[in-house]
XYZ file of N, CA, C and O in Angstrom:
460
model
N 10.235 -9.911 35.347
C 9.552 -11.333 35.627
C 8.000 -11.450 35.314
O 7.269 -10.750 36.088
N 7.121 -12.302 34.783
C 5.855 -13.022 34.277
C 5.182 -12.452 35.798
O 6.086 -14.000 36.599
N 4.527 -12.237 36.342
C 3.647 -12.529 36.931
C 2.708 -14.079 37.150
O 2.485 -14.719 38.202
N 2.744 -14.837 36.154
C 1.735 -15.519 36.007
C 2.395 -16.401 34.660
O 2.645 -15.483 33.733
N 2.240 -17.735 34.475
C 2.630 -18.415 33.505
C 1.579 -19.748 33.564
O 0.946 -19.996 34.623
N 1.381 -20.366 32.404
C 0.684 -21.395 31.875
C 1.739 -22.687 31.206
O 2.244 -21.947 30.358
N 1.631 -23.422 31.284
C 1.855 -24.788 30.662
C 1.156 -25.556 30.480
O 0.205 -26.379 31.660
N 1.176 -26.549 29.010
C 0.691 -27.222 28.902
C 1.139 -28.217 29.161
O 2.527 -28.765 28.393
N 1.320 -29.248 29.790
C 2.428 -30.007 30.724
C 1.819 -31.794 30.727
O 0.522 -32.115 30.176
N 2.848 -32.403 30.402
C 2.593 -33.870 30.185
C 4.254 -34.533 31.501
O 4.852 -34.716 30.644
N 3.346 -34.946 32.433
C 4.639 -35.527 33.118
C 5.068 -36.689 32.866
O 6.599 -36.701 33.432
N 4.467 -37.229 31.541
C 5.458 -38.362 31.559
C 6.616 -37.914 30.464
O 7.208 -38.449 30.052
N 6.552 -36.679 30.016
C 7.571 -35.931 29.472
C 8.708 -35.561 29.763
O 8.212 -34.285 30.616
N 9.678 -36.214 29.755
C 10.923 -35.418 30.222
C 11.458 -34.047 29.972
O 11.864 -33.411 30.802
N 10.858 -33.442 28.462
C 10.935 -32.301 28.326
C 10.277 -31.407 28.809
O 10.266 -30.386 28.785
N 8.930 -31.509 28.996
C 7.953 -31.342 29.716
C 8.095 -30.689 30.947
O 8.231 -29.936 31.611
N 8.774 -32.155 32.149
C 9.380 -31.675 33.032
C 10.395 -30.703 33.458
O 10.178 -30.467 34.283
N 11.229 -30.587 32.424
C 12.514 -30.267 32.458
C 11.871 -28.254 32.710
O 12.393 -27.704 32.751
N 10.764 -28.654 31.476
C 10.803 -26.930 30.981
C 9.775 -26.720 32.605
O 9.966 -25.359 32.861
N 9.372 -27.385 33.219
C 8.318 -26.973 34.271
C 9.311 -26.745 35.545
O 9.406 -25.580 36.218
N 10.414 -27.354 35.718
C 11.874 -27.111 36.641
C 12.294 -25.820 36.371
O 12.841 -25.189 36.982
N 12.531 -25.809 34.861
C 13.341 -24.548 34.751
C 12.297 -23.220 35.070
O 12.616 -22.084 35.735
N 10.631 -23.096 34.754
C 9.911 -21.843 35.036
C 10.528 -21.917 36.463
O 10.232 -20.708 37.166
N 9.770 -22.794 37.341
C 10.429 -22.994 39.333
C 11.532 -22.328 39.301
O 11.744 -21.703 40.584
N 12.675 -22.769 38.770
C 13.970 -22.181 38.844
C 13.773 -20.706 38.856
O 15.017 -19.786 39.126
N 13.193 -20.077 38.036
C 13.029 -18.871 37.875
C 11.538 -18.086 38.385
O 11.304 -16.902 38.321
N 11.473 -18.649 39.555
C 10.428 -18.286 40.650
C 9.397 -18.331 39.848
O 8.600 -17.170 40.344
N 9.037 -18.509 39.187
C 7.235 -18.693 38.729
C 6.814 -19.908 38.780
O 7.361 -21.070 38.332
N 5.921 -20.079 39.566
C 4.604 -20.866 39.826
C 3.735 -21.297 38.823
O 2.629 -20.364 38.712
N 4.035 -21.791 37.597
C 2.699 -21.990 36.807
C 1.676 -22.442 37.130
O 1.100 -23.126 37.996
N 0.713 -22.391 36.389
C -0.455 -22.977 36.300
C -0.320 -23.923 35.434
O 0.297 -24.015 34.565
N -0.827 -25.646 35.764
C -0.163 -26.186 35.214
C -1.278 -27.004 34.586
O -2.443 -27.541 35.748
N -1.355 -27.012 33.262
C -2.750 -27.848 32.519
C -2.106 -29.134 31.894
O -1.471 -29.144 31.295
N -2.758 -30.175 32.690
C -1.997 -31.752 31.927
C -3.045 -31.833 30.737
O -4.373 -32.444 30.579
N -2.719 -31.380 29.370
C -3.768 -31.372 28.416
C -4.338 -32.597 28.181
O -5.536 -32.643 27.277
N -3.475 -33.651 28.784
C -3.988 -35.356 27.879
C -5.536 -35.468 28.792
O -6.362 -36.068 28.428
N -5.227 -34.556 30.566
C -6.773 -34.893 31.258
C -7.740 -33.835 30.633
O -8.774 -33.711 30.949
N -7.095 -32.793 30.561
C -7.986 -31.801 30.589
C -7.648 -30.792 28.996
O -6.848 -30.012 28.580
N -7.935 -31.337 27.893
C -7.786 -30.805 26.746
C -8.273 -29.437 26.046
O -9.487 -29.392 26.330
N -6.902 -28.710 25.379
C -7.762 -27.700 24.937
C -8.722 -27.767 23.655
O -8.745 -28.527 22.887
N -9.622 -26.713 23.602
C -9.675 -26.869 22.375
C -9.485 -26.353 20.937
O -8.156 -26.320 21.077
N -10.207 -26.938 20.293
C -9.674 -26.610 18.569
C -9.269 -25.219 18.772
O -7.969 -25.237 18.261
N -10.286 -24.310 18.945
C -9.854 -22.849 18.784
C -8.600 -22.628 19.751
O -7.772 -21.961 19.462
N -8.402 -23.014 21.076
C -7.444 -22.962 21.933
C -6.134 -23.479 21.209
O -5.145 -22.795 21.523
N -5.975 -24.617 21.110
C -4.485 -25.332 20.103
C -4.352 -24.176 19.076
O -3.066 -23.981 18.540
N -5.351 -23.871 18.023
C -4.985 -22.910 17.169
C -4.404 -21.695 17.330
O -3.162 -21.181 17.157
N -4.907 -20.979 18.603
C -4.080 -19.805 18.995
C -2.624 -19.779 19.554
O -2.216 -19.138 19.791
N -2.502 -21.174 20.570
C -0.867 -21.279 21.225
C -0.177 -21.357 19.929
O 0.887 -20.616 20.281
N -0.849 -22.290 18.668
C 0.268 -22.386 17.750
C 0.566 -20.687 17.328
O 1.707 -20.242 16.955
N -0.461 -20.028 16.836
C -0.947 -18.544 16.199
C 0.569 -17.732 16.822
O 0.862 -17.306 16.718
N -0.037 -17.654 18.307
C 0.996 -16.880 19.573
C 2.199 -17.244 19.017
O 3.066 -16.290 19.398
N 2.458 -18.366 19.053
C 3.854 -19.390 19.565
C 4.485 -18.473 18.004
O 5.637 -19.184 18.275
N 4.034 -18.599 17.015
C 4.477 -18.019 15.575
C 5.250 -19.218 14.776
O 6.073 -19.246 14.306
N 4.610 -20.697 14.876
C 4.935 -21.436 14.433
C 3.680 -21.888 13.534
O 2.666 -21.370 13.736
N 4.175 -23.141 12.851
C 2.937 -23.378 11.613
C 2.389 -24.641 12.619
O 2.735 -25.502 13.625
N 1.229 -25.343 12.119
C 0.429 -25.906 12.697
C 1.360 -27.587 12.721
O 1.206 -28.132 13.728
N 1.769 -28.012 11.724
C 2.750 -28.898 11.565
C 3.899 -28.908 12.810
O 4.154 -30.107 13.065
N 4.142 -27.662 12.677
C 5.620 -28.027 13.893
C 5.202 -28.183 15.477
O 5.283 -29.030 15.826
N 3.504 -27.993 15.341
C 2.703 -28.277 16.607
C 2.463 -29.942 16.890
O 1.561 -30.021 17.905
N 2.895 -30.438 15.810
C 2.264 -32.042 15.859
C 3.104 -33.141 16.058
O 4.345 -32.448 15.639
N 3.076 -33.788 16.868
C 3.923 -34.896 17.464
C 4.037 -35.876 16.372
O 3.480 -36.725 16.107
N 5.101 -35.973 15.188
C 4.918 -36.742 14.159
C 5.371 -37.866 14.481
O 5.161 -39.025 14.140
N 5.757 -38.241 15.463
C 6.630 -39.928 16.156
C 5.229 -40.575 16.795
O 5.836 -41.479 17.341
N 4.315 -39.514 17.490
C 3.376 -40.440 17.890
C 2.691 -41.600 17.078
O 2.271 -41.342 15.706
N 2.495 -42.726 16.993
C 2.064 -43.854 16.251
C 0.702 -43.475 15.425
O 0.249 -43.645 14.119
N -0.233 -42.561 16.302
C -1.562 -42.301 15.986
C -1.471 -41.273 14.524
O -2.464 -41.366 13.622
N -0.185 -40.729 14.703
C 0.175 -39.995 13.394
C 0.464 -40.781 12.182
O -0.360 -39.936 11.108
N 0.787 -41.437 12.145
C 0.850 -42.469 11.363
C -0.759 -43.418 11.045
O -0.877 -43.553 9.746
N -1.324 -43.507 11.777
C -2.059 -44.100 11.746
C -3.445 -43.893 10.950
O -3.887 -44.016 10.239
N -3.633 -42.121 11.722
C -4.537 -41.523 10.887
C -3.863 -40.530 9.473
O -4.822 -40.051 9.221
N -2.786 -41.092 9.512
C -2.493 -41.090 7.256
C -2.247 -39.191 7.973
O -2.919 -38.184 6.333
N -1.597 -38.553 8.911
C -1.536 -37.268 8.868
C -0.750 -36.635 8.065
O -0.215 -35.395 8.285
N 0.176 -37.391 7.350
C 1.713 -36.662 6.731
C 1.010 -35.618 5.661
O 1.552 -34.778 5.494
N 0.244 -35.884 5.135
C -0.132 -34.984 4.137
C -1.680 -34.438 4.399
O -2.178 -33.657 3.288
N -1.863 -34.440 5.293
C -3.359 -33.706 5.917
C -2.879 -32.192 5.973
O -1.736 -31.726 5.570
N -4.150 -31.483 5.911
C -3.986 -29.829 5.269
C -3.899 -29.623 6.991
O -4.253 -30.324 8.042
N -3.679 -27.846 7.284
C -3.523 -27.407 8.611
C -4.960 -27.504 9.313
O -4.957 -28.087 10.163
N -6.119 -27.458 8.707
C -7.084 -27.794 9.516
C -7.673 -29.194 9.550
O -8.010 -29.510 11.049
N -7.003 -30.102 9.071
C -6.825 -31.705 9.418
C -6.761 -31.586 10.840
O -6.907 -32.330 11.590
N -5.360 -31.440 10.633
C -4.326 -31.404 11.702
C -5.040 -30.456 13.279
O -4.781 -31.704 14.061
N -5.377 -29.853 12.902
C -6.034 -28.925 14.114
C -7.196 -29.633 14.629
O -7.538 -30.115 16.098
N -8.217 -30.420 13.484
C -9.035 -31.669 14.318
C -8.946 -32.439 14.947
O -8.961 -33.140 15.991
N -7.510 -33.205 13.943
C -6.987 -34.243 14.796
C -6.438 -34.087 16.409
O -6.462 -34.906 17.115
N -5.640 -33.060 16.388
C -5.010 -32.671 17.594
C -6.441 -32.420 18.556
O -6.149 -32.585 19.687
N -7.322 -32.025 18.134
C -8.281 -31.584 18.993
C -8.899 -32.716 19.451
O -9.389 -33.000 21.012
N -8.970 -33.905 18.703
C -9.731 -34.961 18.626
C -8.855 -35.664 19.951
O -9.232 -36.820 20.452
N -7.552 -35.959 19.348
C -6.616 -36.497 20.057
C -5.138 -35.852 20.729
O -4.637 -35.840 19.907
N -5.576 -35.514 21.799
C -4.407 -34.237 22.204
C -3.122 -34.793 22.580
O -2.030 -34.058 22.487
N -3.459 -36.471 22.323
C -1.609 -36.755 22.649
C -0.844 -36.419 21.096
O 0.346 -36.274 21.121
N -1.652 -35.796 20.004
C -0.826 -35.637 19.279
C -0.164 -33.888 19.153
O 0.756 -33.910 17.925
N -0.753 -33.138 20.349
C -0.347 -32.007 20.505
C 1.584 -31.952 20.925
O 1.811 -32.652 21.612
N 2.183 -31.213 20.135
C 3.607 -31.437 20.813
C 3.815 -30.172 22.177
O 2.584 -29.235 22.003
N 4.183 -30.875 22.635
C 4.676 -30.395 24.261
C 6.130 -30.169 24.929
O 6.760 -30.513 23.825
N 6.147 -28.859 25.808
C 5.209 -27.941 26.253
C 5.290 -27.247 25.917
O 5.800 -26.342 25.290
N 3.952 -26.290 25.473
C 3.414 -24.930 25.260
C 3.503 -24.260 26.820
O 3.109 -24.625 27.671
N 4.048 -23.127 26.433
C 4.173 -22.459 28.108
C 4.012 -20.920 27.247
O 4.201 -20.451 26.495
N 2.823 -20.205 28.140
C 2.162 -19.064 27.868
C 2.561 -18.004 29.197
O 2.531 -18.976 30.370
N 3.005 -16.914 28.645
C 3.146 -15.670 29.889
C 3.120 -14.755 29.565
O 2.584 -14.695 28.387
N 2.884 -13.683 30.107
C 2.483 -12.288 29.839
C 3.284 -11.469 28.127
O 3.223 -10.877 28.149
N 4.620 -12.183 28.468
C 5.587 -11.979 27.376
C 5.594 -12.701 25.772
O 5.956 -12.030 25.031
N 4.178 -13.765 26.122
C 4.144 -14.180 25.131
C 3.833 -15.745 25.099
O 3.869 -16.239 26.340
N 3.691 -16.382 23.905
C 3.802 -18.151 24.036
C 4.702 -18.522 23.043
O 5.363 -18.200 22.702
N 5.315 -19.871 23.595
C 6.369 -20.324 23.113
C 6.171 -22.198 22.865
O 5.986 -22.696 24.146
N 6.782 -22.591 22.137
C 6.660 -24.576 22.322
C 7.853 -24.446 22.762
O 8.826 -24.083 22.101
N 8.078 -24.918 24.081
C 9.787 -25.327 24.233
C 10.433 -26.560 23.853
O 10.916 -27.129 24.212
N 10.706 -26.532 22.584
C 11.184 -27.452 21.645
C 12.010 -26.254 20.557
O 11.327 -25.984 19.819
N 13.405 -26.243 21.307
C 14.291 -26.582 22.642
C 13.445 -25.807 23.400
O 13.019 -25.157 23.707
N 13.942 -26.250 25.111
C 13.801 -25.725 25.993
C 14.092 -23.795 26.106
O 13.108 -23.233 26.488
N 15.132 -23.647 25.539
C 16.022 -22.109 25.521
C 15.314 -21.669 25.063
O 15.012 -20.500 25.483
N 13.869 -22.228 23.772
C 13.191 -21.327 23.506
C 11.987 -20.686 24.494
O 11.635 -19.080 24.519
N 12.014 -20.860 26.123
C 11.322 -20.424 26.750
C 11.682 -19.255 27.407
O 11.032 -18.131 28.105
N 12.802 -19.199 27.509
C 13.849 -18.221 28.052
C 13.332 -16.697 26.950
O 13.101 -15.187 27.732
N 13.095 -17.123 26.196
C 12.332 -15.209 25.390
C 11.008 -14.907 26.242
O 10.656 -13.970 26.083
N 10.731 -15.598 26.870
C 9.252 -14.984 27.525
C 9.059 -14.484 29.196
O 8.269 -14.526 29.595
N 10.491 -15.213 29.180
C 10.847 -14.897 30.915
C 11.040 -13.858 31.551
O 11.411 -12.607 30.655
């Protein structure tokens, strides 16, 4: 069991809240980063995505109205990273980091791999 974990959390998101409950249910009290209040840098976002083994487009909230407003459907990975760094609401959530790896908790079950 990892001694430490970090969750990039949005308390208004049910998936994020359930993931936090899962961690705590496994006796893990993570460092909670409310990424809308304390946004990660572009480099940190890129590292989370790479470490999670997903592509940049998977890490973008496509249902967010801003996604359409910024015409991101045809954007390059670099443009998406720039948009997420400038507008953290576009970052899909929650990302969880433990000593065993990084996962985007969509679905939440993906987190079990790194507990």
